[in-house]
């Protein structure tokens, strides 16, 4: 994929999130890696009018390579860069405030269940990273304890963070996390969930974990 195509894919992702009510006009941010640099969405720009030529390019240390006049990087840029630093296999990061998943984050409740087979394979669980002030180093200081074998976490009292080897995957994980949160919430209103056997749930989690580890190793070596 060429550089301009990647930039356009970032814009497409942002607009998909807005259309699907995963962010409001000014919430959330998206980035993608291009060689030894990243492109990231600007701060305080409406998702309805954002275009590819508004994106900021910077190196992996956060030094600006290109910044269009009148635009500044997302306030969560350091959080994105920390994901790329810790996870060399990751090529894209998506941060949003989708309703149900963010409600779990606000309540400091991880997404976990012995009733959802696909969730246990794909995620195992989606933990809550302890609270850190948005836009500061504190929001990601606990990342080494939470993101090394995962594709998604909740940020306490804040929102959702997903990441993957492509932008399409990172967005898909965000969509999946929101659907899981909706399902768990509705199921909880209906009554106690009909869990699958505990040993089967654990087997699914172990299978998913080993699969993620293999993928991370493979794409880290590329």
mmCIF file of C-alpha atoms in Angstrom:
data_model
loop_
_atom_site.group_PDB
_atom_site.id
_atom_site.type_symbol
_atom_site.label_atom_id
_atom_site.label_comp_id
_atom_site.label_asym_id
_atom_site.label_seq_id
_atom_site.Cartn_x
_atom_site.Cartn_y
_atom_site.Cartn_z
ATOM 1 C CA UNK A 1 0.000 0.000 0.000
ATOM 2 C CA UNK A 2 1.321 3.446 -0.917
ATOM 3 C CA UNK A 3 1.619 6.368 1.464
ATOM 4 C CA UNK A 4 -1.351 8.267 0.057
ATOM 5 C CA UNK A 5 -3.489 5.123 0.142
ATOM 6 C CA UNK A 6 -2.604 4.603 3.810
ATOM 7 C CA UNK A 7 -3.509 8.200 4.641
ATOM 8 C CA UNK A 8 -6.847 7.795 2.929
ATOM 9 C CA UNK A 9 -7.470 4.559 4.836
ATOM 10 C CA UNK A 10 -6.982 6.486 8.087
ATOM 11 C CA UNK A 11 -9.628 8.980 7.002
ATOM 12 C CA UNK A 12 -11.977 6.186 5.954
ATOM 13 C CA UNK A 13 -11.543 4.567 9.377
ATOM 14 C CA UNK A 14 -12.242 7.806 11.222
ATOM 15 C CA UNK A 15 -15.407 8.362 9.228
ATOM 16 C CA UNK A 16 -16.549 4.747 9.781
ATOM 17 C CA UNK A 17 -16.214 5.297 13.518
ATOM 18 C CA UNK A 18 -18.182 8.524 13.335
ATOM 19 C CA UNK A 19 -20.888 6.939 11.199
ATOM 20 C CA UNK A 20 -21.163 4.022 13.643
ATOM 21 C CA UNK A 21 -21.341 6.397 16.639
ATOM 22 C CA UNK A 22 -18.076 5.168 18.137
ATOM 23 C CA UNK A 23 -16.852 8.777 18.442
ATOM 24 C CA UNK A 24 -18.395 12.229 18.377
ATOM 25 C CA UNK A 25 -17.107 15.024 16.155
ATOM 26 C CA UNK A 26 -13.982 15.700 18.217
ATOM 27 C CA UNK A 27 -13.397 12.449 20.137
ATOM 28 C CA UNK A 28 -10.969 9.676 19.362
ATOM 29 C CA UNK A 29 -7.850 9.376 17.235
ATOM 30 C CA UNK A 30 -6.364 7.009 14.683
ATOM 31 C CA UNK A 31 -2.798 6.410 13.563
ATOM 32 C CA UNK A 32 -0.967 4.103 11.199
ATOM 33 C CA UNK A 33 2.688 3.258 10.744
ATOM 34 C CA UNK A 34 4.549 4.029 7.534
ATOM 35 C CA UNK A 35 8.101 2.682 7.618
ATOM 36 C CA UNK A 36 9.829 4.457 10.493
ATOM 37 C CA UNK A 37 7.151 7.118 10.863
ATOM 38 C CA UNK A 38 3.437 7.358 11.623
ATOM 39 C CA UNK A 39 0.492 9.386 10.411
ATOM 40 C CA UNK A 40 -1.949 10.498 13.089
ATOM 41 C CA UNK A 41 -5.193 12.451 13.108
ATOM 42 C CA UNK A 42 -5.078 16.094 14.216
ATOM 43 C CA UNK A 43 -6.553 17.415 17.444
ATOM 44 C CA UNK A 44 -9.987 19.045 17.573
ATOM 45 C CA UNK A 45 -10.958 18.536 13.938
ATOM 46 C CA UNK A 46 -14.503 17.450 13.129
ATOM 47 C CA UNK A 47 -14.762 13.899 11.823
ATOM 48 C CA UNK A 48 -17.162 15.207 9.187
ATOM 49 C CA UNK A 49 -14.609 17.470 7.507
ATOM 50 C CA UNK A 50 -11.283 15.729 8.161
ATOM 51 C CA UNK A 51 -9.176 15.000 5.059
ATOM 52 C CA UNK A 52 -5.929 13.177 4.354
ATOM 53 C CA UNK A 53 -3.955 16.407 3.940
ATOM 54 C CA UNK A 54 -4.744 17.311 7.569
ATOM 55 C CA UNK A 55 -2.829 14.305 8.964
ATOM 56 C CA UNK A 56 0.410 14.882 10.870
ATOM 57 C CA UNK A 57 3.488 12.796 10.079
ATOM 58 C CA UNK A 58 6.097 12.160 12.771
ATOM 59 C CA UNK A 59 8.881 9.719 13.507
ATOM 60 C CA UNK A 60 8.607 7.022 16.162
ATOM 61 C CA UNK A 61 10.239 9.307 18.740
ATOM 62 C CA UNK A 62 7.511 11.915 18.246
ATOM 63 C CA UNK A 63 9.510 14.397 16.173
ATOM 64 C CA UNK A 64 7.346 16.178 13.604
ATOM 65 C CA UNK A 65 8.150 15.395 9.975
ATOM 66 C CA UNK A 66 5.203 17.203 8.426
ATOM 67 C CA UNK A 67 2.534 19.265 10.135
ATOM 68 C CA UNK A 68 0.010 21.135 7.965
ATOM 69 C CA UNK A 69 -0.496 24.776 8.878
ATOM 70 C CA UNK A 70 -3.247 25.257 11.433
ATOM 71 C CA UNK A 71 -3.249 21.663 12.698
ATOM 72 C CA UNK A 72 -1.617 19.983 15.673
ATOM 73 C CA UNK A 73 -1.212 16.290 16.559
ATOM 74 C CA UNK A 74 -3.769 14.482 18.667
ATOM 75 C CA UNK A 75 -3.325 15.011 22.387
ATOM 76 C CA UNK A 76 -3.034 11.214 22.671
ATOM 77 C CA UNK A 77 -0.031 10.973 20.324
ATOM 78 C CA UNK A 78 2.319 9.741 23.062
ATOM 79 C CA UNK A 79 -0.090 6.898 23.852
ATOM 80 C CA UNK A 80 -0.014 5.762 20.228
ATOM 81 C CA UNK A 81 3.774 5.961 20.103
ATOM 82 C CA UNK A 82 4.042 3.853 23.262
ATOM 83 C CA UNK A 83 1.985 1.089 21.641
ATOM 84 C CA UNK A 84 4.306 1.090 18.618
ATOM 85 C CA UNK A 85 7.356 1.046 20.907
ATOM 86 C CA UNK A 86 6.133 -1.903 22.950
ATOM 87 C CA UNK A 87 4.633 -3.852 20.064
ATOM 88 C CA UNK A 88 6.794 -3.853 16.897
ATOM 89 C CA UNK A 89 4.192 -6.047 15.179
ATOM 90 C CA UNK A 90 1.567 -3.281 15.417
ATOM 91 C CA UNK A 91 1.040 -1.059 12.381
ATOM 92 C CA UNK A 92 -2.151 0.765 13.390
ATOM 93 C CA UNK A 93 -3.816 2.110 16.546
ATOM 94 C CA UNK A 94 -7.455 3.113 17.046
ATOM 95 C CA UNK A 95 -8.793 4.984 20.083
ATOM 96 C CA UNK A 96 -12.503 5.676 20.472
ATOM 97 C CA UNK A 97 -15.295 6.177 22.985
ATOM 98 C CA UNK A 98 -17.882 3.657 21.760
ATOM 99 C CA UNK A 99 -20.862 3.721 24.109
ATOM 100 C CA UNK A 100 -21.104 0.297 25.762
ATOM 101 C CA UNK A 101 -17.387 -0.453 25.913
ATOM 102 C CA UNK A 102 -16.709 2.994 27.354
ATOM 103 C CA UNK A 103 -19.434 2.418 29.950
ATOM 104 C CA UNK A 104 -17.510 -0.664 31.101
ATOM 105 C CA UNK A 105 -14.329 1.449 31.170
ATOM 106 C CA UNK A 106 -16.064 4.133 33.241
ATOM 107 C CA UNK A 107 -17.167 1.457 35.716
ATOM 108 C CA UNK A 108 -13.667 -0.098 35.678
ATOM 109 C CA UNK A 109 -15.178 -3.425 34.593
ATOM 110 C CA UNK A 110 -13.161 -5.667 32.245
ATOM 111 C CA UNK A 111 -14.916 -7.502 29.441
ATOM 112 C CA UNK A 112 -14.727 -11.172 30.370
ATOM 113 C CA UNK A 113 -17.152 -14.065 30.234
ATOM 114 C CA UNK A 114 -17.285 -17.851 30.077
ATOM 115 C CA UNK A 115 -20.379 -17.532 27.892
ATOM 116 C CA UNK A 116 -18.913 -15.971 24.739
ATOM 117 C CA UNK A 117 -16.814 -18.447 22.772
ATOM 118 C CA UNK A 118 -15.539 -16.036 20.099
ATOM 119 C CA UNK A 119 -14.475 -13.451 22.673
ATOM 120 C CA UNK A 120 -12.371 -15.988 24.528
ATOM 121 C CA UNK A 121 -10.589 -16.991 21.330
ATOM 122 C CA UNK A 122 -10.042 -13.491 19.939
ATOM 123 C CA UNK A 123 -9.358 -11.547 23.125
ATOM 124 C CA UNK A 124 -9.357 -13.876 26.137
ATOM 125 C CA UNK A 125 -10.565 -10.831 28.006
ATOM 126 C CA UNK A 126 -10.405 -7.074 27.514
ATOM 127 C CA UNK A 127 -8.845 -5.689 30.703
ATOM 128 C CA UNK A 128 -9.076 -2.189 32.129
ATOM 129 C CA UNK A 129 -5.799 -0.283 32.208
ATOM 130 C CA UNK A 130 -5.666 1.739 35.455
ATOM 131 C CA UNK A 131 -6.621 5.394 35.169
ATOM 132 C CA UNK A 132 -4.114 7.911 33.911
ATOM 133 C CA UNK A 133 -4.818 11.499 32.922
ATOM 134 C CA UNK A 134 -5.570 11.642 29.169
ATOM 135 C CA UNK A 135 -2.847 13.288 27.143
ATOM 136 C CA UNK A 136 -0.149 12.616 29.771
ATOM 137 C CA UNK A 137 2.448 9.894 30.273
ATOM 138 C CA UNK A 138 0.348 8.427 33.069
ATOM 139 C CA UNK A 139 -2.301 7.102 30.706
ATOM 140 C CA UNK A 140 0.141 4.573 29.248
ATOM 141 C CA UNK A 141 2.606 3.919 32.080
ATOM 142 C CA UNK A 142 0.953 0.559 32.838
ATOM 143 C CA UNK A 143 0.826 -0.569 29.194
ATOM 144 C CA UNK A 144 3.696 -3.099 29.596
ATOM 145 C CA UNK A 145 1.472 -5.028 32.017
ATOM 146 C CA UNK A 146 -1.593 -5.011 29.756
ATOM 147 C CA UNK A 147 -0.947 -4.870 26.009
ATOM 148 C CA UNK A 148 1.827 -7.351 25.280
ATOM 149 C CA UNK A 149 -0.398 -10.286 24.263
ATOM 150 C CA UNK A 150 -3.579 -8.436 23.371
ATOM 151 C CA UNK A 151 -5.220 -6.441 20.620
ATOM 152 C CA UNK A 152 -7.597 -4.433 22.817
ATOM 153 C CA UNK A 153 -7.818 -2.791 26.222
ATOM 154 C CA UNK A 154 -10.195 -0.457 28.004
ATOM 155 C CA UNK A 155 -8.782 2.778 29.421
ATOM 156 C CA UNK A 156 -10.244 3.388 32.868
ATOM 157 C CA UNK A 157 -12.790 6.227 32.950
ATOM 158 C CA UNK A 158 -11.915 7.059 29.367
ATOM 159 C CA UNK A 159 -12.525 4.740 26.412
ATOM 160 C CA UNK A 160 -11.251 1.959 24.177
ATOM 161 C CA UNK A 161 -7.846 1.295 22.597
ATOM 162 C CA UNK A 162 -7.289 -1.329 19.897
ATOM 163 C CA UNK A 163 -4.313 -2.079 17.677
ATOM 164 C CA UNK A 164 -3.196 -4.543 15.045
ATOM 165 C CA UNK A 165 -0.942 -5.309 12.110
ATOM 166 C CA UNK A 166 -3.314 -3.490 9.733
ATOM 167 C CA UNK A 167 -5.691 -0.590 10.100
ATOM 168 C CA UNK A 168 -8.591 -2.783 9.039
ATOM 169 C CA UNK A 169 -7.817 -5.222 11.861
ATOM 170 C CA UNK A 170 -7.394 -2.477 14.448
ATOM 171 C CA UNK A 171 -10.781 -1.056 13.498
ATOM 172 C CA UNK A 172 -12.366 -4.518 13.420
ATOM 173 C CA UNK A 173 -11.134 -5.175 16.958
ATOM 174 C CA UNK A 174 -12.713 -1.895 18.082
ATOM 175 C CA UNK A 175 -15.996 -2.897 16.489
ATOM 176 C CA UNK A 176 -15.805 -6.362 18.064
ATOM 177 C CA UNK A 177 -15.107 -4.944 21.537
ATOM 178 C CA UNK A 178 -18.161 -2.715 21.308
ATOM 179 C CA UNK A 179 -20.366 -5.622 20.168
ATOM 180 C CA UNK A 180 -19.087 -7.796 23.026
ATOM 181 C CA UNK A 181 -19.826 -5.017 25.527
ATOM 182 C CA UNK A 182 -23.356 -4.662 24.152
ATOM 183 C CA UNK A 183 -23.924 -8.422 24.298
ATOM 184 C CA UNK A 184 -22.669 -8.764 27.866
ATOM 185 C CA UNK A 185 -24.773 -5.816 29.001
ATOM 186 C CA UNK A 186 -27.977 -7.143 27.413
ATOM 187 C CA UNK A 187 -27.316 -10.695 28.590
ATOM 188 C CA UNK A 188 -26.844 -9.388 32.108
ATOM 189 C CA UNK A 189 -30.247 -7.722 31.990
ATOM 190 C CA UNK A 190 -31.865 -11.002 30.915
ATOM 191 C CA UNK A 191 -30.446 -12.958 33.843
ATOM 192 C CA UNK A 192 -27.441 -15.158 34.678
ATOM 193 C CA UNK A 193 -25.519 -16.166 31.555
ATOM 194 C CA UNK A 194 -25.534 -19.810 30.476
ATOM 195 C CA UNK A 195 -21.798 -20.368 30.653
ATOM 196 C CA UNK A 196 -20.022 -23.031 28.671
ATOM 197 C CA UNK A 197 -18.088 -25.510 30.856
ATOM 198 C CA UNK A 198 -15.235 -23.792 32.657
ATOM 199 C CA UNK A 199 -12.610 -26.165 31.279
ATOM 200 C CA UNK A 200 -13.834 -25.511 27.736
ATOM 201 C CA UNK A 201 -13.696 -21.752 28.273
ATOM 202 C CA UNK A 202 -10.149 -22.035 29.591
ATOM 203 C CA UNK A 203 -9.154 -24.186 26.615
ATOM 204 C CA UNK A 204 -10.524 -21.536 24.253
ATOM 205 C CA UNK A 205 -8.581 -18.810 26.041
ATOM 206 C CA UNK A 206 -5.368 -20.824 25.904
ATOM 207 C CA UNK A 207 -5.881 -21.538 22.210
ATOM 208 C CA UNK A 208 -6.494 -17.851 21.514
ATOM 209 C CA UNK A 209 -3.467 -16.788 23.566
ATOM 210 C CA UNK A 210 -1.143 -19.183 21.752
ATOM 211 C CA UNK A 211 -2.501 -18.014 18.407
ATOM 212 C CA UNK A 212 -1.909 -14.355 19.314
ATOM 213 C CA UNK A 213 1.600 -15.114 20.561
ATOM 214 C CA UNK A 214 2.449 -16.861 17.283
ATOM 215 C CA UNK A 215 1.089 -13.955 15.249
ATOM 216 C CA UNK A 216 2.973 -11.390 17.325
ATOM 217 C CA UNK A 217 6.237 -13.306 16.933
ATOM 218 C CA UNK A 218 5.703 -13.687 13.198
ATOM 219 C CA UNK A 219 4.937 -10.045 12.498
ATOM 220 C CA UNK A 220 7.577 -8.748 14.908
ATOM 221 C CA UNK A 221 10.213 -10.543 12.826
ATOM 222 C CA UNK A 222 9.065 -9.010 9.532
#
